[in-house]
mmCIF file of C-alpha atoms in Angstrom:
data_model
loop_
_atom_site.group_PDB
_atom_site.id
_atom_site.type_symbol
_atom_site.label_atom_id
_atom_site.label_comp_id
_atom_site.label_asym_id
_atom_site.label_seq_id
_atom_site.Cartn_x
_atom_site.Cartn_y
_atom_site.Cartn_z
ATOM 1 C CA MET A 1 -3.858 0.164 -24.238
ATOM 2 C CA ALA A 2 -3.349 -2.535 -21.631
ATOM 3 C CA PHE A 3 -6.655 -4.192 -22.366
ATOM 4 C CA GLY A 4 -6.335 -4.996 -26.047
ATOM 5 C CA TYR A 5 -9.294 -3.165 -27.452
ATOM 6 C CA ASP A 6 -11.206 -4.169 -30.384
ATOM 7 C CA THR A 7 -12.863 -2.359 -33.197
ATOM 8 C CA ILE A 8 -16.276 -2.524 -31.492
ATOM 9 C CA THR A 9 -15.533 -0.497 -28.376
ATOM 10 C CA PRO A 10 -16.195 3.137 -29.328
ATOM 11 C CA GLU A 11 -13.083 5.338 -28.995
ATOM 12 C CA PRO A 12 -14.499 7.646 -26.293
ATOM 13 C CA VAL A 13 -15.145 4.532 -24.207
ATOM 14 C CA SER A 14 -11.722 2.968 -24.623
ATOM 15 C CA LYS A 15 -10.117 6.380 -24.027
ATOM 16 C CA LEU A 16 -11.860 6.752 -20.682
ATOM 17 C CA ILE A 17 -10.995 3.150 -19.777
ATOM 18 C CA ASP A 18 -7.346 4.097 -20.486
ATOM 19 C CA GLU A 19 -7.533 7.153 -18.272
ATOM 20 C CA PHE A 20 -9.069 5.260 -15.369
ATOM 21 C CA ASN A 21 -6.508 2.503 -15.882
ATOM 22 C CA ARG A 22 -3.733 5.052 -15.431
ATOM 23 C CA LEU A 23 -4.852 5.679 -11.824
ATOM 24 C CA PRO A 24 -3.175 3.706 -9.048
ATOM 25 C CA GLY A 25 -4.926 0.485 -7.983
ATOM 26 C CA ILE A 26 -7.301 0.547 -10.999
ATOM 27 C CA GLY A 27 -6.505 -2.255 -13.419
ATOM 28 C CA PRO A 28 -8.017 -2.653 -16.884
ATOM 29 C CA LYS A 29 -10.975 -4.725 -15.574
ATOM 30 C CA SER A 30 -12.035 -2.264 -12.890
ATOM 31 C CA ALA A 31 -11.488 0.596 -15.387
ATOM 32 C CA SER A 32 -13.955 -1.003 -17.766
ATOM 33 C CA ARG A 33 -16.416 -1.593 -14.955
ATOM 34 C CA LEU A 34 -16.256 2.077 -13.933
ATOM 35 C CA VAL A 35 -16.752 3.262 -17.505
ATOM 36 C CA PHE A 36 -19.763 1.007 -18.114
ATOM 37 C CA TYR A 37 -21.204 2.097 -14.819
ATOM 38 C CA LEU A 38 -20.906 5.773 -15.827
ATOM 39 C CA LEU A 39 -22.327 4.963 -19.233
ATOM 40 C CA ARG A 40 -25.550 3.893 -17.667
ATOM 41 C CA ALA A 41 -25.607 6.366 -14.768
ATOM 42 C CA LYS A 42 -27.244 9.799 -15.032
ATOM 43 C CA ARG A 43 -25.283 12.449 -16.892
ATOM 44 C CA GLU A 44 -25.209 14.591 -13.715
ATOM 45 C CA GLN A 45 -23.030 12.034 -11.955
ATOM 46 C CA SER A 46 -20.389 12.169 -14.700
ATOM 47 C CA GLU A 47 -20.618 15.932 -14.639
ATOM 48 C CA ARG A 48 -20.183 16.116 -10.883
ATOM 49 C CA LEU A 49 -17.205 13.773 -11.055
ATOM 50 C CA ALA A 50 -15.510 15.705 -13.902
ATOM 51 C CA ASN A 51 -16.155 19.033 -12.190
ATOM 52 C CA ALA A 52 -14.897 17.753 -8.820
ATOM 53 C CA ILE A 53 -11.643 16.619 -10.426
ATOM 54 C CA MET A 54 -10.972 19.991 -12.022
ATOM 55 C CA ALA A 55 -12.159 21.963 -8.977
ATOM 56 C CA MET A 56 -9.818 20.096 -6.717
ATOM 57 C CA LYS A 57 -6.928 20.578 -9.145
ATOM 58 C CA ASP A 58 -7.689 24.286 -9.538
ATOM 59 C CA THR A 59 -8.393 25.293 -5.951
ATOM 60 C CA THR A 60 -6.013 23.300 -3.808
ATOM 61 C CA ILE A 61 -2.345 24.074 -3.213
ATOM 62 C CA PHE A 62 0.326 22.879 -0.814
ATOM 63 C CA CYS A 63 0.847 24.888 2.380
ATOM 64 C CA ASN A 64 4.151 26.672 2.066
ATOM 65 C CA ARG A 65 5.035 25.903 5.646
ATOM 66 C CA CYS A 66 3.966 22.270 6.282
ATOM 67 C CA PHE A 67 3.254 21.158 2.652
ATOM 68 C CA ASN A 68 -0.091 19.662 3.542
ATOM 69 C CA ILE A 69 -2.846 20.277 0.991
ATOM 70 C CA THR A 70 -4.910 23.341 1.580
ATOM 71 C CA VAL A 71 -7.115 25.922 -0.053
ATOM 72 C CA ASP A 72 -5.539 28.807 1.860
ATOM 73 C CA ASP A 73 -1.801 29.219 2.383
ATOM 74 C CA PRO A 74 -0.702 28.844 5.147
ATOM 75 C CA CYS A 75 -3.089 26.051 6.013
ATOM 76 C CA SER A 76 -5.661 26.024 8.852
ATOM 77 C CA ILE A 77 -3.345 23.932 11.108
ATOM 78 C CA CYS A 78 -0.321 26.178 10.636
ATOM 79 C CA THR A 79 -2.415 29.334 11.359
ATOM 80 C CA ASN A 80 -4.270 27.793 14.339
ATOM 81 C CA ALA A 81 -3.027 29.664 17.448
ATOM 82 C CA ASN A 82 -4.164 26.791 19.651
ATOM 83 C CA ARG A 83 -1.710 24.320 18.162
ATOM 84 C CA ASN A 84 1.555 23.642 19.972
ATOM 85 C CA GLU A 85 4.323 25.148 17.821
ATOM 86 C CA ARG A 86 7.013 23.310 19.752
ATOM 87 C CA GLN A 87 6.058 19.869 18.341
ATOM 88 C CA VAL A 88 6.161 18.951 14.735
ATOM 89 C CA CYS A 89 4.983 15.616 13.419
ATOM 90 C CA VAL A 90 6.730 14.510 10.193
ATOM 91 C CA VAL A 91 4.628 12.333 7.859
ATOM 92 C CA GLU A 92 4.949 10.992 4.352
ATOM 93 C CA GLU A 93 1.570 11.918 2.936
ATOM 94 C CA PRO A 94 -1.367 14.340 3.446
ATOM 95 C CA LEU A 95 -3.538 11.291 4.247
ATOM 96 C CA ASP A 96 -1.284 10.574 7.211
ATOM 97 C CA VAL A 97 -2.196 13.986 8.641
ATOM 98 C CA VAL A 98 -5.887 13.079 8.360
ATOM 99 C CA ALA A 99 -5.229 9.777 10.153
ATOM 100 C CA LEU A 100 -3.289 11.447 12.982
ATOM 101 C CA GLU A 101 -5.901 14.207 13.362
ATOM 102 C CA ARG A 102 -8.550 11.569 13.687
ATOM 103 C CA THR A 103 -6.872 10.279 16.825
ATOM 104 C CA GLY A 104 -7.349 13.674 18.525
ATOM 105 C CA GLU A 105 -4.088 12.928 20.390
ATOM 106 C CA PHE A 106 -1.793 15.398 18.672
ATOM 107 C CA LYS A 107 -2.002 19.147 19.020
ATOM 108 C CA GLY A 108 1.280 20.214 17.430
ATOM 109 C CA LEU A 109 2.099 21.093 13.791
ATOM 110 C CA TYR A 110 2.854 18.795 10.848
ATOM 111 C CA HIS A 111 5.375 18.561 8.074
ATOM 112 C CA VAL A 112 4.493 16.510 4.970
ATOM 113 C CA LEU A 113 7.497 15.027 3.213
ATOM 114 C CA HIS A 114 5.527 13.896 0.124
ATOM 115 C CA GLY A 115 7.113 10.448 0.021
ATOM 116 C CA ALA A 116 9.861 8.441 1.628
ATOM 117 C CA ILE A 117 13.439 7.772 0.687
ATOM 118 C CA SER A 118 13.583 4.766 -1.648
ATOM 119 C CA PRO A 119 16.756 4.042 -3.633
ATOM 120 C CA VAL A 120 14.836 1.329 -5.546
ATOM 121 C CA GLU A 121 12.317 3.863 -6.821
ATOM 122 C CA GLY A 122 14.993 6.501 -7.239
ATOM 123 C CA ILE A 123 13.558 8.724 -4.507
ATOM 124 C CA ASN A 124 16.398 10.565 -2.800
ATOM 125 C CA PRO A 125 16.313 12.961 0.205
ATOM 126 C CA GLU A 126 16.369 15.951 -2.169
ATOM 127 C CA ASP A 127 13.140 14.766 -3.776
ATOM 128 C CA LEU A 128 11.298 15.167 -0.480
ATOM 129 C CA LYS A 129 10.447 18.253 1.590
ATOM 130 C CA ILE A 130 13.458 17.562 3.862
ATOM 131 C CA ARG A 131 15.401 20.759 3.152
ATOM 132 C CA GLU A 132 12.186 22.653 3.969
ATOM 133 C CA LEU A 133 11.875 20.755 7.253
ATOM 134 C CA LEU A 134 15.434 21.563 8.226
ATOM 135 C CA GLY A 135 14.743 25.194 7.325
ATOM 136 C CA ARG A 136 11.767 25.239 9.695
ATOM 137 C CA LEU A 137 13.852 23.793 12.518
ATOM 138 C CA ARG A 138 16.219 26.741 12.121
ATOM 139 C CA VAL A 139 13.605 29.472 12.388
ATOM 140 C CA GLU A 140 10.707 27.918 14.331
ATOM 141 C CA PRO A 141 10.648 27.241 18.094
ATOM 142 C CA ILE A 142 10.436 23.469 17.517
ATOM 143 C CA GLU A 143 11.585 21.324 20.483
ATOM 144 C CA GLU A 144 10.469 17.881 19.362
ATOM 145 C CA VAL A 145 10.244 16.232 15.967
ATOM 146 C CA ILE A 146 8.003 13.187 15.965
ATOM 147 C CA LEU A 147 8.997 10.977 13.055
ATOM 148 C CA SER A 148 5.769 9.404 11.835
ATOM 149 C CA THR A 149 6.853 7.943 8.535
ATOM 150 C CA ASN A 150 5.441 4.475 7.791
ATOM 151 C CA PRO A 151 6.734 1.487 9.750
ATOM 152 C CA ASN A 152 8.300 -0.099 6.662
ATOM 153 C CA LEU A 153 11.664 -0.187 4.962
ATOM 154 C CA GLU A 154 11.353 3.197 3.239
ATOM 155 C CA GLY A 155 9.732 4.874 6.229
ATOM 156 C CA ASP A 156 12.375 3.582 8.576
ATOM 157 C CA ALA A 157 15.207 4.670 6.225
ATOM 158 C CA THR A 158 13.656 8.101 5.969
ATOM 159 C CA ALA A 159 13.336 8.339 9.766
ATOM 160 C CA ALA A 160 16.967 7.226 10.241
ATOM 161 C CA TYR A 161 18.104 9.823 7.749
ATOM 162 C CA LEU A 162 16.154 12.580 9.419
ATOM 163 C CA ALA A 163 17.301 11.578 12.928
ATOM 164 C CA ARG A 164 20.905 11.824 11.734
ATOM 165 C CA GLU A 165 20.293 15.335 10.427
ATOM 166 C CA ILE A 166 18.189 16.628 13.317
ATOM 167 C CA ILE A 167 19.706 15.208 16.533
ATOM 168 C CA PRO A 168 22.933 17.278 16.083
ATOM 169 C CA LEU A 169 20.757 20.405 16.148
ATOM 170 C CA GLY A 170 19.912 19.615 19.760
ATOM 171 C CA ILE A 171 16.237 18.954 19.016
ATOM 172 C CA ARG A 172 14.443 15.933 20.528
ATOM 173 C CA VAL A 173 13.646 13.320 17.886
ATOM 174 C CA THR A 174 11.036 10.602 18.600
ATOM 175 C CA ARG A 175 9.442 7.869 16.510
ATOM 176 C CA LEU A 176 5.939 6.425 16.746
ATOM 177 C CA ALA A 177 5.804 3.231 18.888
ATOM 178 C CA ARG A 178 5.877 -0.215 17.326
ATOM 179 C CA GLY A 179 3.834 -3.051 18.702
ATOM 180 C CA LEU A 180 0.766 -5.157 18.261
ATOM 181 C CA PRO A 181 -2.150 -3.344 16.663
ATOM 182 C CA MET A 182 -5.342 -3.053 18.744
ATOM 183 C CA GLY A 183 -7.774 -5.888 18.163
ATOM 184 C CA SER A 184 -5.130 -8.046 16.567
ATOM 185 C CA ASP A 185 -4.371 -11.673 17.416
ATOM 186 C CA LEU A 186 -0.963 -12.494 18.850
ATOM 187 C CA GLU A 187 -1.083 -15.912 17.163
ATOM 188 C CA TYR A 188 -1.192 -14.250 13.744
ATOM 189 C CA ALA A 189 1.257 -11.401 14.401
ATOM 190 C CA ASP A 190 4.340 -11.527 12.127
ATOM 191 C CA GLU A 191 7.617 -12.087 13.883
ATOM 192 C CA VAL A 192 8.983 -8.588 13.319
ATOM 193 C CA THR A 193 5.879 -6.962 14.874
ATOM 194 C CA LEU A 194 5.945 -9.375 17.794
ATOM 195 C CA GLY A 195 9.689 -8.858 18.301
ATOM 196 C CA ARG A 196 9.135 -5.076 18.356
ATOM 197 C CA ALA A 197 6.268 -5.491 20.796
ATOM 198 C CA LEU A 198 8.534 -7.459 23.091
ATOM 199 C CA GLN A 199 11.378 -4.955 22.856
ATOM 200 C CA GLY A 200 8.973 -2.098 23.542
ATOM 201 C CA ARG A 201 7.168 -3.780 26.448
ATOM 202 C CA ARG A 202 6.092 -1.456 29.255
ATOM 203 C CA GLU A 203 5.575 -1.762 33.013
ATOM 204 C CA MET A 204 1.902 -2.358 33.907
ATOM 205 C CA MET B 1 -19.624 11.388 3.672
ATOM 206 C CA ALA B 2 -18.737 7.801 4.396
ATOM 207 C CA PHE B 3 -15.242 8.543 5.561
ATOM 208 C CA GLY B 4 -15.917 10.922 8.431
ATOM 209 C CA TYR B 5 -14.063 13.986 7.241
ATOM 210 C CA ASP B 6 -12.414 16.440 9.472
ATOM 211 C CA THR B 7 -12.011 20.175 9.344
ATOM 212 C CA ILE B 8 -8.520 19.919 7.854
ATOM 213 C CA THR B 9 -9.308 18.189 4.557
ATOM 214 C CA PRO B 10 -10.150 20.987 2.113
ATOM 215 C CA GLU B 11 -13.663 20.870 0.790
ATOM 216 C CA PRO B 12 -12.689 20.339 -2.908
ATOM 217 C CA VAL B 13 -10.669 17.324 -1.764
ATOM 218 C CA SER B 14 -13.383 15.735 0.319
ATOM 219 C CA LYS B 15 -15.912 16.429 -2.420
ATOM 220 C CA LEU B 16 -13.827 14.506 -4.993
ATOM 221 C CA ILE B 17 -13.273 11.673 -2.495
ATOM 222 C CA ASP B 18 -17.078 11.504 -2.189
ATOM 223 C CA GLU B 19 -17.552 11.368 -5.992
ATOM 224 C CA PHE B 20 -14.970 8.621 -6.448
ATOM 225 C CA ASN B 21 -16.487 6.784 -3.470
ATOM 226 C CA ARG B 22 -19.838 6.756 -5.316
ATOM 227 C CA LEU B 23 -18.376 4.601 -8.073
ATOM 228 C CA PRO B 24 -18.753 0.799 -7.847
ATOM 229 C CA GLY B 25 -15.858 -1.038 -6.246
ATOM 230 C CA ILE B 26 -14.236 2.151 -4.942
ATOM 231 C CA GLY B 27 -14.401 2.393 -1.137
ATOM 232 C CA PRO B 28 -13.496 5.473 0.917
ATOM 233 C CA LYS B 29 -9.870 4.377 1.292
ATOM 234 C CA SER B 30 -9.237 3.870 -2.460
ATOM 235 C CA ALA B 31 -11.175 7.063 -3.188
ATOM 236 C CA SER B 32 -8.764 9.009 -0.939
ATOM 237 C CA ARG B 33 -5.784 7.352 -2.566
ATOM 238 C CA LEU B 34 -6.997 8.278 -6.041
ATOM 239 C CA VAL B 35 -7.552 11.880 -4.935
ATOM 240 C CA PHE B 36 -4.159 12.245 -3.354
ATOM 241 C CA TYR B 37 -2.620 10.675 -6.421
ATOM 242 C CA LEU B 38 -4.276 13.220 -8.688
ATOM 243 C CA LEU B 39 -3.321 16.038 -6.273
ATOM 244 C CA ARG B 40 0.321 15.279 -6.936
ATOM 245 C CA ALA B 41 0.035 14.303 -10.579
ATOM 246 C CA LYS B 42 0.333 16.788 -13.474
ATOM 247 C CA ARG B 43 -2.693 19.013 -14.123
ATOM 248 C CA GLU B 44 -2.908 17.507 -17.627
ATOM 249 C CA GLN B 45 -3.764 14.089 -16.261
ATOM 250 C CA SER B 46 -6.752 15.461 -14.306
ATOM 251 C CA GLU B 47 -7.790 17.366 -17.367
ATOM 252 C CA ARG B 48 -7.566 14.354 -19.644
ATOM 253 C CA LEU B 49 -9.627 12.324 -17.135
ATOM 254 C CA ALA B 50 -12.288 14.962 -16.662
ATOM 255 C CA ASN B 51 -12.526 15.526 -20.451
ATOM 256 C CA ALA B 52 -12.664 11.790 -21.208
ATOM 257 C CA ILE B 53 -15.547 11.387 -18.772
ATOM 258 C CA MET B 54 -17.616 14.092 -20.397
ATOM 259 C CA ALA B 55 -16.619 13.088 -23.948
ATOM 260 C CA MET B 56 -17.786 9.566 -23.362
ATOM 261 C CA LYS B 57 -21.034 10.716 -21.814
ATOM 262 C CA ASP B 58 -21.680 13.215 -24.652
ATOM 263 C CA THR B 59 -20.727 11.114 -27.650
ATOM 264 C CA THR B 60 -21.879 7.572 -26.944
ATOM 265 C CA ILE B 61 -25.395 6.245 -27.301
ATOM 266 C CA PHE B 62 -27.030 2.830 -27.298
ATOM 267 C CA CYS B 63 -27.576 1.145 -30.649
ATOM 268 C CA ASN B 64 -31.291 1.159 -31.322
ATOM 269 C CA ARG B 65 -31.191 -2.399 -32.665
ATOM 270 C CA CYS B 66 -28.865 -4.349 -30.307
ATOM 271 C CA PHE B 67 -28.489 -1.818 -27.451
ATOM 272 C CA ASN B 68 -24.751 -2.114 -27.357
ATOM 273 C CA ILE B 69 -22.907 1.139 -26.798
ATOM 274 C CA THR B 70 -21.896 2.953 -29.972
ATOM 275 C CA VAL B 71 -21.041 6.322 -31.423
ATOM 276 C CA ASP B 72 -23.126 5.720 -34.546
ATOM 277 C CA ASP B 73 -26.585 4.261 -34.536
ATOM 278 C CA PRO B 74 -26.983 1.472 -35.665
ATOM 279 C CA CYS B 75 -23.665 0.202 -34.396
ATOM 280 C CA SER B 76 -20.779 -1.182 -36.417
ATOM 281 C CA ILE B 77 -21.754 -4.788 -35.707
ATOM 282 C CA CYS B 78 -25.387 -4.320 -36.722
ATOM 283 C CA THR B 79 -24.351 -2.628 -39.983
ATOM 284 C CA ASN B 80 -21.605 -5.064 -40.828
ATOM 285 C CA ALA B 81 -22.758 -7.005 -43.916
ATOM 286 C CA ASN B 82 -20.338 -9.835 -43.108
ATOM 287 C CA ARG B 83 -22.049 -10.711 -39.838
ATOM 288 C CA ASN B 84 -24.508 -13.612 -39.797
ATOM 289 C CA GLU B 85 -27.991 -12.143 -39.307
ATOM 290 C CA ARG B 86 -29.448 -15.529 -38.510
ATOM 291 C CA GLN B 87 -27.704 -15.849 -35.143
ATOM 292 C CA VAL B 88 -28.167 -13.457 -32.237
ATOM 293 C CA CYS B 89 -26.217 -13.713 -29.020
ATOM 294 C CA VAL B 90 -28.069 -12.361 -26.002
ATOM 295 C CA VAL B 91 -25.838 -10.888 -23.282
ATOM 296 C CA GLU B 92 -26.358 -8.897 -20.091
ATOM 297 C CA GLU B 93 -23.801 -6.133 -20.539
ATOM 298 C CA PRO B 94 -21.827 -4.333 -23.296
ATOM 299 C CA LEU B 95 -18.660 -5.741 -21.665
ATOM 300 C CA ASP B 96 -19.920 -9.227 -22.488
ATOM 301 C CA VAL B 97 -19.938 -8.266 -26.181
ATOM 302 C CA VAL B 98 -16.281 -7.246 -25.901
ATOM 303 C CA ALA B 99 -15.460 -10.581 -24.212
ATOM 304 C CA LEU B 100 -17.258 -12.627 -26.868
ATOM 305 C CA GLU B 101 -15.728 -10.616 -29.744
ATOM 306 C CA ARG B 102 -12.312 -11.299 -28.236
ATOM 307 C CA THR B 103 -12.812 -15.056 -28.793
ATOM 308 C CA GLY B 104 -13.190 -14.495 -32.535
ATOM 309 C CA GLU B 105 -15.623 -17.446 -32.520
ATOM 310 C CA PHE B 106 -18.883 -15.620 -33.092
ATOM 311 C CA LYS B 107 -19.874 -13.944 -36.311
ATOM 312 C CA GLY B 108 -23.551 -13.226 -35.666
ATOM 313 C CA LEU B 109 -25.300 -10.251 -34.092
ATOM 314 C CA TYR B 110 -25.787 -9.309 -30.460
ATOM 315 C CA HIS B 111 -28.586 -8.153 -28.196
ATOM 316 C CA VAL B 112 -27.664 -6.460 -24.911
ATOM 317 C CA LEU B 113 -30.289 -6.838 -22.197
ATOM 318 C CA HIS B 114 -28.646 -4.312 -19.820
ATOM 319 C CA GLY B 115 -28.997 -6.518 -16.785
ATOM 320 C CA ALA B 116 -30.550 -9.747 -15.627
ATOM 321 C CA ILE B 117 -33.834 -10.605 -13.940
ATOM 322 C CA SER B 118 -33.394 -10.288 -10.188
ATOM 323 C CA PRO B 119 -36.449 -10.226 -7.929
ATOM 324 C CA VAL B 120 -34.132 -9.423 -5.007
ATOM 325 C CA GLU B 121 -32.915 -6.232 -6.644
ATOM 326 C CA GLY B 122 -36.324 -5.494 -8.056
ATOM 327 C CA ILE B 123 -35.227 -6.051 -11.668
ATOM 328 C CA ASN B 124 -38.121 -7.454 -13.690
ATOM 329 C CA PRO B 125 -38.302 -8.574 -17.367
ATOM 330 C CA GLU B 126 -39.829 -5.241 -18.321
ATOM 331 C CA ASP B 127 -36.743 -3.397 -16.974
ATOM 332 C CA LEU B 128 -34.534 -5.196 -19.494
ATOM 333 C CA LYS B 129 -34.380 -4.967 -23.329
ATOM 334 C CA ILE B 130 -36.488 -8.133 -23.599
ATOM 335 C CA ARG B 131 -39.460 -6.602 -25.361
ATOM 336 C CA GLU B 132 -37.011 -5.170 -27.885
ATOM 337 C CA LEU B 133 -35.479 -8.619 -28.391
ATOM 338 C CA LEU B 134 -38.829 -10.233 -29.025
ATOM 339 C CA GLY B 135 -39.585 -7.418 -31.446
ATOM 340 C CA ARG B 136 -36.398 -8.260 -33.342
ATOM 341 C CA LEU B 137 -37.291 -11.972 -33.512
ATOM 342 C CA ARG B 138 -40.564 -10.951 -35.212
ATOM 343 C CA VAL B 139 -39.005 -8.865 -37.997
ATOM 344 C CA GLU B 140 -35.419 -10.168 -38.393
ATOM 345 C CA PRO B 141 -34.438 -13.458 -40.083
ATOM 346 C CA ILE B 142 -33.094 -14.853 -36.760
ATOM 347 C CA GLU B 143 -32.891 -18.651 -36.619
ATOM 348 C CA GLU B 144 -30.902 -19.160 -33.399
ATOM 349 C CA VAL B 145 -30.829 -17.257 -30.149
ATOM 350 C CA ILE B 146 -27.678 -18.022 -28.089
ATOM 351 C CA LEU B 147 -28.421 -17.185 -24.467
ATOM 352 C CA SER B 148 -25.184 -15.898 -23.094
ATOM 353 C CA THR B 149 -26.302 -14.416 -19.778
ATOM 354 C CA ASN B 150 -24.004 -15.061 -16.830
ATOM 355 C CA PRO B 151 -23.806 -18.604 -15.388
ATOM 356 C CA ASN B 152 -25.296 -17.521 -12.069
ATOM 357 C CA LEU B 153 -28.721 -17.399 -10.439
ATOM 358 C CA GLU B 154 -29.870 -14.198 -12.169
ATOM 359 C CA GLY B 155 -28.361 -15.147 -15.520
ATOM 360 C CA ASP B 156 -29.966 -18.561 -15.419
ATOM 361 C CA ALA B 157 -33.378 -17.145 -14.436
ATOM 362 C CA THR B 158 -33.143 -14.683 -17.312
ATOM 363 C CA ALA B 159 -32.163 -17.442 -19.755
ATOM 364 C CA ALA B 160 -35.040 -19.623 -18.527
ATOM 365 C CA TYR B 161 -37.486 -16.748 -18.912
ATOM 366 C CA LEU B 162 -36.264 -15.991 -22.438
ATOM 367 C CA ALA B 163 -36.321 -19.653 -23.460
ATOM 368 C CA ARG B 164 -39.991 -19.875 -22.412
ATOM 369 C CA GLU B 165 -40.800 -16.815 -24.545
ATOM 370 C CA ILE B 166 -38.763 -17.696 -27.605
ATOM 371 C CA ILE B 167 -39.094 -21.500 -28.091
ATOM 372 C CA PRO B 168 -42.837 -21.184 -28.916
ATOM 373 C CA LEU B 169 -41.848 -18.879 -31.813
ATOM 374 C CA GLY B 170 -40.106 -21.879 -33.440
ATOM 375 C CA ILE B 171 -36.664 -20.384 -33.077
ATOM 376 C CA ARG B 172 -33.725 -22.451 -31.899
ATOM 377 C CA VAL B 173 -32.627 -21.448 -28.412
ATOM 378 C CA THR B 174 -29.159 -22.447 -27.099
ATOM 379 C CA ARG B 175 -27.160 -21.652 -23.982
ATOM 380 C CA LEU B 176 -23.373 -21.355 -23.550
ATOM 381 C CA ALA B 177 -21.770 -24.597 -22.274
ATOM 382 C CA ARG B 178 -20.973 -25.128 -18.574
ATOM 383 C CA GLY B 179 -17.892 -26.940 -17.463
ATOM 384 C CA LEU B 180 -14.435 -26.613 -16.075
ATOM 385 C CA PRO B 181 -12.638 -23.412 -17.121
ATOM 386 C CA MET B 182 -9.428 -23.770 -19.052
ATOM 387 C CA GLY B 183 -6.345 -23.921 -16.894
ATOM 388 C CA SER B 184 -8.345 -24.731 -13.811
ATOM 389 C CA ASP B 185 -7.678 -27.460 -11.267
ATOM 390 C CA LEU B 186 -10.256 -30.250 -10.919
ATOM 391 C CA GLU B 187 -9.344 -30.563 -7.258
ATOM 392 C CA TYR B 188 -10.432 -27.023 -6.548
ATOM 393 C CA ALA B 189 -13.510 -26.873 -8.764
ATOM 394 C CA ASP B 190 -16.736 -26.223 -6.836
ATOM 395 C CA GLU B 191 -19.261 -29.103 -6.867
ATOM 396 C CA VAL B 192 -21.758 -27.281 -9.067
ATOM 397 C CA THR B 193 -19.163 -26.593 -11.798
ATOM 398 C CA LEU B 194 -17.854 -30.177 -11.563
ATOM 399 C CA GLY B 195 -21.410 -31.591 -11.638
ATOM 400 C CA ARG B 196 -22.197 -29.540 -14.734
ATOM 401 C CA ALA B 197 -18.923 -30.681 -16.376
ATOM 402 C CA LEU B 198 -19.915 -34.318 -15.754
ATOM 403 C CA GLN B 199 -23.419 -33.812 -17.142
ATOM 404 C CA GLY B 200 -22.037 -32.112 -20.184
ATOM 405 C CA ARG B 201 -19.244 -34.575 -20.882
ATOM 406 C CA ARG B 202 -18.477 -35.264 -24.517
ATOM 407 C CA GLU B 203 -17.241 -38.197 -26.591
ATOM 408 C CA MET B 204 -13.482 -37.938 -27.281
#
């Protein structure tokens, strides 16, 4: 009830505003706007949305090997014989898999941690799919683990933790490069990014 | 399919991303974020959201007198004997009624136009609840129409149109005051707002 409803907003309306408001990135104002949009839109659109929500929830699962979302377990990447089983790319979220696949540059397998270590938010290594990753390293022919957690505090902490666990196993551990993003402007780059770009400079 | 899906995102997931993406103010990136949030959230949350969408769509209607959203027709404002039937406040959207009620300053009735005149978007007077408003002015004891459409091009055009139609009926027509918003900074006020504030200045 973040918005302070009144007696005039019908209960089904304020209830839906509340539900939208519970979603990440949707504040009370955008929640109202969504609701009033649906109020005026065709019934079919609401139906399609409600059905899509339940269909997704009812038909998708997490792959038991890489923990990406999938309809079939194991997922289509894990069962694809053309993928390189010797490389595994470790990411925080299923969306990161989508982003990496879009590059077309990676042909190995994935492992989705479902988060990053964050003492502030109370997320510890045991809350992530880290034990499962270490288990895979024991039984799968993995030769390189590419740590692709986000380039921020939590992602770096998670990568450091994983490196400490994996390097002793004699497996190569790499991290995605830091530097200036394509199309960016050196003048506006923050000092950390620019510092990393300098450190990581390469021979032309 | 604004996002350019891939073969790895399961169809129920991309379908829900599409549906969220269809809503106003939700781009492909926020749509994905919502979907991946729901994927990980408890099933009950998805269920509550899906049910709230359909419940709202199935139980709310527009009041046949003022066209505000309501569960009962006529709505609770129209049937409230304590409201002043001689004043009607004309607004564009149901959300505007909520905003005005929150002020606690208005005790009259409302009339929701469901939009504003906008030749650019092809919205003409006959697409709004204007005929219905003029009908009310004929049969109800209305003495003042407070034009509370938005202070922008479309809202002003709509107000001007309504004034031309209503003034000849001998009914008082007023418009919400323009000026500097509370808590704002004169230095940063745009010239139109500041100009209107000057024109509308009042004796202390």
